[in-house]
Amino acid sequence: MPAVPQKHIVIGRWQSYHGNTIGSLSAGGDVKRRHAYTPNLLNYAHVYSPYCHRCPYDRQKDDCLSKQNWACVTDIERTILELGPENVSAFIAEPIVGSQQGAVPPPPGYFGKVRELCDRYEILLIIDEVMTGFGRTGTNFATEQIGITPDIITFGKGVSAGYAPLAGMIVHDRLIDGLIQNSDGKFIHGYTYSGHPVAVAAGLAALDVYERDMVLENVKKQGPYLFKRLLELKQKHSNISDVRGKGLLIGMELVKDHDQDLLFDPAEKAAEKLNGIAMELGAVFYPGSGSIDGVKGEHLIVSPPLNVTKSEIDEIVRILDESFTIFHHQLRKDELYESTK
Ligand SMILES: Cc1ncc(COP(=O)(O)O)c(C=O)c1O
């Protein structure tokens, strides 16, 4: 047996999600999902991701961009050095933070700097494209637009368009020899249904349809339209403080009052309530909470099917518009009730 590798610590980011196995939960930073498993989690490290709308490092985005001095990157280097680069195997990140932060894209340049750090300290860069992969942002992978080459890409969801449970990873050529050598010629990491032919056939069929129907072109066309329509809602509704995202993965940060930057109390379950109203009206969104620090911060993700049409987007936005109006009135009613108690 080869020696147990010394490089064993993965650095992940808070408010990120990579899955529910002990390994992926340990690398991820979803505070609520991790909680019940706390004693079982691996001793991985975490930094904050660049959530520039509310920088966890209290920096101003323009300042970081102009000076090219980023606390969120410096913190990765500090963490690597504290742990010892000889102990760190990988840095893992979602290119656009999905479920935990509500579709937050990185500021331009961030991942280039992360790539440099990983190269400097011989650390693998794992990009989790489970949510973004296979067209959601308008290209097969979001990293294509970010302009970096990861060492490993993980993917799922979009690869089979949800028609069969299928996920996988893409590993850079330069890692293959080492993997084979250190696994006695085999990659010993199988599951009963790994590479299941039915799931793989569904994946291939989905990718054929994406190509035949030029689905990625549709995402490139409809994404900016949806974004523009959601920005209009932000102008109109004081409960929206930010609209962000890429392609057909767009998030809205929800607040009690935009002008005063008043956050919701997590107990109010604002995003869930808003989504409940929308469901009554005929559309389902993806509500989330804890986007700021694992507890505070409410958001709603708008991520329609990749073949959505312009008129369907209009209908989605109409329902969302009405939902925000009802939501706002309910809040006002609750406040009035509280003030008369
Ligand atoms: C970004 C991201 N990574 C990983 C996962 C986990 O995928 P799975 O549930 O297939 O393990 C998810 C699931 O939602 C996800 O959104």
Short mmCIF file of C-alpha atoms in Angstrom, two decimals, residues 6-262:
data_model
loop_
_atom_site.label_atom_id
_atom_site.label_comp_id
_atom_site.label_asym_id
_atom_site.label_seq_id
_atom_site.Cartn_x
_atom_site.Cartn_y
_atom_site.Cartn_z
CA GLN A 6 -0.05 13.93 4.09
CA LYS A 7 -1.97 16.51 2.11
CA HIS A 8 -5.40 15.82 3.56
CA ILE A 9 -7.07 19.10 4.51
CA VAL A 10 -9.58 20.67 2.14
CA ILE A 11 -10.28 24.39 2.39
CA GLY A 12 -13.88 25.28 1.61
CA ARG A 13 -15.96 28.41 2.00
CA TRP A 14 -18.68 29.33 4.46
CA GLN A 15 -22.19 29.59 3.01
CA SER A 16 -21.37 27.03 0.33
CA TYR A 17 -22.88 23.64 -0.30
CA HIS A 18 -21.17 20.63 -1.84
CA GLY A 19 -23.36 17.74 -0.69
CA ASN A 20 -24.42 15.70 2.29
CA THR A 21 -21.80 12.97 2.67
CA ILE A 22 -19.43 13.52 5.59
CA GLY A 23 -16.63 14.57 3.22
CA SER A 24 -18.66 17.04 1.20
CA LEU A 25 -20.53 18.36 4.24
CA SER A 26 -17.17 18.94 5.96
CA ALA A 27 -15.84 20.85 2.95
CA GLY A 28 -19.03 22.84 2.59
CA GLY A 29 -20.01 25.71 4.81
CA ASP A 30 -23.75 25.31 5.18
CA VAL A 31 -24.07 26.05 8.87
CA LYS A 32 -27.57 24.61 9.29
CA ARG A 33 -26.95 21.37 7.41
CA ARG A 34 -23.61 20.82 9.19
CA HIS A 35 -25.07 21.38 12.66
CA ALA A 36 -26.50 17.91 13.40
CA TYR A 37 -23.31 16.21 12.22
CA THR A 38 -20.87 18.48 14.07
CA PRO A 39 -19.04 15.71 16.00
CA ASN A 40 -18.59 13.63 12.84
CA LEU A 41 -17.30 16.32 10.51
CA LEU A 42 -13.73 16.27 9.25
CA ASN A 43 -11.36 18.92 10.42
CA TYR A 44 -11.45 20.98 7.23
CA ALA A 45 -10.90 24.72 7.08
CA HIS A 46 -13.16 27.48 5.77
CA VAL A 47 -12.82 31.01 4.50
CA TYR A 48 -15.48 33.46 3.33
CA SER A 49 -16.45 33.83 -0.29
CA PRO A 50 -16.54 37.23 -1.98
CA TYR A 51 -20.09 38.33 -1.19
CA CYS A 52 -19.32 41.91 -2.22
CA HIS A 53 -22.86 43.16 -1.62
CA ARG A 54 -22.18 42.59 2.11
CA CYS A 55 -18.47 41.90 2.28
CA PRO A 56 -17.76 39.56 5.21
CA TYR A 57 -14.34 41.22 5.44
CA ASP A 58 -15.89 44.73 5.54
CA ARG A 59 -14.23 45.83 2.32
CA GLN A 60 -15.66 47.91 -0.53
CA LYS A 61 -15.80 46.13 -3.89
CA ASP A 62 -14.50 49.13 -5.91
CA ASP A 63 -11.65 49.54 -3.49
CA CYS A 64 -10.66 45.87 -3.79
CA LEU A 65 -10.91 46.00 -7.58
CA SER A 66 -8.89 49.19 -7.98
CA LYS A 67 -6.16 48.19 -5.53
CA GLN A 68 -6.29 44.50 -6.42
CA ASN A 69 -5.93 43.82 -2.74
CA TRP A 70 -8.59 41.35 -1.69
CA ALA A 71 -9.17 40.27 1.88
CA CYS A 72 -11.06 37.17 0.68
CA VAL A 73 -7.96 36.00 -1.23
CA THR A 74 -5.45 37.00 1.44
CA ASP A 75 -7.48 34.95 3.90
CA ILE A 76 -7.07 31.83 1.75
CA GLU A 77 -3.30 32.30 1.72
CA ARG A 78 -3.22 32.96 5.46
CA THR A 79 -5.24 29.76 6.04
CA ILE A 80 -2.93 27.71 3.80
CA LEU A 81 0.14 29.00 5.62
CA GLU A 82 -1.39 28.43 9.05
CA LEU A 83 -2.31 24.84 8.19
CA GLY A 84 0.95 24.28 6.36
CA PRO A 85 0.77 23.90 2.56
CA GLU A 86 2.17 20.37 2.98
CA ASN A 87 -1.12 19.46 4.72
CA VAL A 88 -3.57 21.10 2.32
CA SER A 89 -4.83 19.04 -0.60
CA ALA A 90 -7.50 21.20 -2.20
CA PHE A 91 -9.54 24.37 -2.27
CA ILE A 92 -13.17 23.83 -3.24
CA ALA A 93 -15.66 26.45 -4.37
CA GLU A 94 -18.85 26.92 -6.33
CA PRO A 95 -18.14 29.31 -9.22
CA ILE A 96 -21.44 31.05 -8.48
CA VAL A 97 -22.59 30.39 -4.93
CA GLY A 98 -25.95 28.71 -5.37
CA SER A 99 -28.33 27.47 -2.71
CA GLN A 100 -26.57 28.98 0.29
CA GLN A 101 -26.14 32.54 -0.91
CA GLY A 102 -28.61 32.88 -3.72
CA ALA A 103 -26.66 32.93 -6.99
CA VAL A 104 -23.71 35.16 -6.07
CA PRO A 105 -21.13 35.42 -8.88
CA PRO A 106 -17.48 36.18 -8.08
CA PRO A 107 -16.04 39.63 -8.75
CA PRO A 108 -13.87 39.65 -11.88
CA GLY A 109 -10.36 38.42 -11.11
CA TYR A 110 -11.15 36.51 -7.92
CA PHE A 111 -10.75 33.00 -9.30
CA GLY A 112 -7.62 33.96 -11.26
CA LYS A 113 -6.02 34.91 -7.95
CA VAL A 114 -7.28 31.71 -6.32
CA ARG A 115 -5.80 29.67 -9.20
CA GLU A 116 -2.43 31.40 -8.68
CA LEU A 117 -2.49 30.57 -4.96
CA CYS A 118 -3.36 26.93 -5.64
CA ASP A 119 -0.48 26.67 -8.12
CA ARG A 120 1.94 28.38 -5.77
CA TYR A 121 1.21 25.98 -2.88
CA GLU A 122 0.50 22.87 -5.00
CA ILE A 123 -3.11 22.65 -3.99
CA LEU A 124 -5.85 21.28 -6.24
CA LEU A 125 -8.59 23.66 -7.30
CA ILE A 126 -11.94 21.86 -7.25
CA ILE A 127 -14.79 23.75 -8.83
CA ASP A 128 -18.24 22.50 -7.93
CA GLU A 129 -20.40 22.97 -11.02
CA VAL A 130 -23.26 20.78 -9.76
CA MET A 131 -25.61 23.74 -9.94
CA THR A 132 -23.98 25.75 -12.71
CA GLY A 133 -22.78 22.97 -15.01
CA PHE A 134 -24.21 21.99 -18.38
CA GLY A 135 -25.70 25.23 -19.51
CA ARG A 136 -27.30 26.95 -16.53
CA THR A 137 -25.14 30.06 -16.98
CA GLY A 138 -25.08 29.98 -20.79
CA THR A 139 -21.90 27.91 -21.28
CA ASN A 140 -21.31 24.27 -20.47
CA PHE A 141 -19.43 25.32 -17.36
CA ALA A 142 -19.40 28.65 -15.54
CA THR A 143 -15.61 28.36 -15.27
CA GLU A 144 -15.40 28.87 -19.05
CA GLN A 145 -16.68 32.41 -18.54
CA ILE A 146 -14.53 32.95 -15.47
CA GLY A 147 -11.50 31.96 -17.54
CA ILE A 148 -9.73 29.46 -15.30
CA THR A 149 -8.90 25.77 -15.64
CA PRO A 150 -9.79 23.83 -12.51
CA ASP A 151 -8.03 20.58 -11.59
CA ILE A 152 -11.35 18.90 -10.90
CA ILE A 153 -14.89 19.87 -11.87
CA THR A 154 -17.81 18.18 -10.15
CA PHE A 155 -21.15 18.13 -11.94
CA GLY A 156 -24.70 16.78 -11.59
CA LYS A 157 -28.19 18.12 -12.10
CA GLY A 158 -28.07 19.68 -15.60
CA VAL A 159 -26.12 16.81 -17.15
CA SER A 160 -29.29 14.71 -17.32
CA ALA A 161 -31.75 17.62 -17.13
CA GLY A 162 -33.13 15.86 -14.07
CA TYR A 163 -34.48 12.90 -16.06
CA ALA A 164 -32.16 10.44 -14.29
CA PRO A 165 -29.93 10.67 -11.22
CA LEU A 166 -26.54 11.33 -12.75
CA ALA A 167 -23.46 13.13 -11.46
CA GLY A 168 -19.73 12.91 -11.99
CA MET A 169 -16.43 14.65 -12.03
CA ILE A 170 -13.97 15.75 -14.66
CA VAL A 171 -10.35 15.34 -13.69
CA HIS A 172 -7.49 17.16 -15.40
CA ASP A 173 -5.13 14.94 -17.42
CA ARG A 174 -2.18 15.84 -15.27
CA LEU A 175 -3.76 14.14 -12.22
CA ILE A 176 -4.58 10.83 -13.86
CA ASP A 177 -1.14 9.18 -13.68
CA GLY A 178 -0.77 9.98 -10.00
CA LEU A 179 -4.28 8.71 -9.29
CA ILE A 180 -3.59 5.40 -11.01
CA GLN A 181 -0.17 4.95 -9.42
CA ASN A 182 -1.49 5.64 -5.94
CA SER A 183 -4.48 3.34 -6.35
CA ASP A 184 -2.61 0.22 -7.46
CA GLY A 185 -3.59 0.81 -11.05
CA LYS A 186 -7.27 1.33 -10.29
CA PHE A 187 -9.30 4.22 -9.00
CA ILE A 188 -10.84 2.53 -5.97
CA HIS A 189 -13.85 4.68 -5.31
CA GLY A 190 -16.87 2.84 -6.67
CA TYR A 191 -20.52 2.58 -5.78
CA THR A 192 -23.03 -0.09 -6.78
CA TYR A 193 -24.60 2.18 -9.36
CA SER A 194 -21.55 4.15 -10.49
CA GLY A 195 -21.72 4.66 -14.23
CA HIS A 196 -25.21 3.13 -14.38
CA PRO A 197 -25.95 2.70 -18.10
CA VAL A 198 -29.55 3.94 -17.89
CA ALA A 199 -28.53 7.16 -16.13
CA VAL A 200 -25.63 7.69 -18.51
CA ALA A 201 -27.92 7.10 -21.52
CA ALA A 202 -30.33 9.71 -20.14
CA GLY A 203 -27.40 12.12 -19.76
CA LEU A 204 -26.24 11.57 -23.32
CA ALA A 205 -29.79 12.03 -24.59
CA ALA A 206 -30.19 15.27 -22.63
CA LEU A 207 -26.91 16.63 -24.02
CA ASP A 208 -28.04 15.72 -27.57
CA VAL A 209 -31.25 17.67 -27.05
CA TYR A 210 -29.31 20.64 -25.64
CA GLU A 211 -27.30 20.67 -28.86
CA ARG A 212 -30.20 19.98 -31.23
CA ASP A 213 -32.43 22.67 -29.70
CA MET A 214 -29.55 25.11 -29.15
CA VAL A 215 -30.48 25.29 -25.48
CA LEU A 216 -27.32 27.16 -24.46
CA GLU A 217 -28.12 29.83 -27.02
CA ASN A 218 -31.53 30.16 -25.40
CA VAL A 219 -29.93 30.62 -21.97
CA LYS A 220 -27.63 33.32 -23.39
CA LYS A 221 -30.66 35.10 -24.84
CA GLN A 222 -33.23 34.69 -22.06
CA GLY A 223 -30.83 35.12 -19.11
CA PRO A 224 -30.19 38.85 -19.66
CA TYR A 225 -33.91 39.40 -20.34
CA LEU A 226 -34.88 37.71 -17.06
CA PHE A 227 -32.18 39.72 -15.26
CA LYS A 228 -33.49 42.99 -16.68
CA ARG A 229 -37.07 42.13 -15.68
CA LEU A 230 -35.97 41.23 -12.14
CA LEU A 231 -34.07 44.52 -11.85
CA GLU A 232 -37.37 46.24 -12.70
CA LEU A 233 -38.96 44.42 -9.76
CA LYS A 234 -36.13 45.66 -7.54
CA GLN A 235 -37.01 49.25 -8.50
CA LYS A 236 -40.60 48.61 -7.56
CA HIS A 237 -40.43 46.50 -4.38
CA SER A 238 -38.71 47.65 -1.20
CA ASN A 239 -38.22 44.03 -0.11
CA ILE A 240 -35.54 43.41 -2.76
CA SER A 241 -32.05 44.72 -2.02
CA ASP A 242 -29.97 42.94 -4.64
CA VAL A 243 -30.35 41.09 -7.92
CA ARG A 244 -27.35 39.03 -9.05
CA GLY A 245 -26.45 35.93 -10.98
CA LYS A 246 -25.55 34.68 -14.43
CA GLY A 247 -27.58 33.16 -17.25
CA LEU A 248 -30.65 31.45 -15.84
CA LEU A 249 -29.32 31.32 -12.29
CA ILE A 250 -30.42 34.55 -10.69
CA GLY A 251 -30.82 35.39 -7.03
CA MET A 252 -32.60 38.15 -5.18
CA GLU A 253 -31.65 39.23 -1.67
CA LEU A 254 -34.73 39.93 0.43
CA VAL A 255 -34.83 42.58 3.12
CA LYS A 256 -37.49 44.15 5.28
CA ASP A 257 -36.75 47.54 3.83
CA HIS A 258 -34.28 48.31 1.10
CA ASP A 259 -33.74 52.02 1.90
CA GLN A 260 -32.99 51.39 5.55
CA ASP A 261 -31.19 48.11 4.80
CA LEU A 262 -33.32 46.40 7.43
#
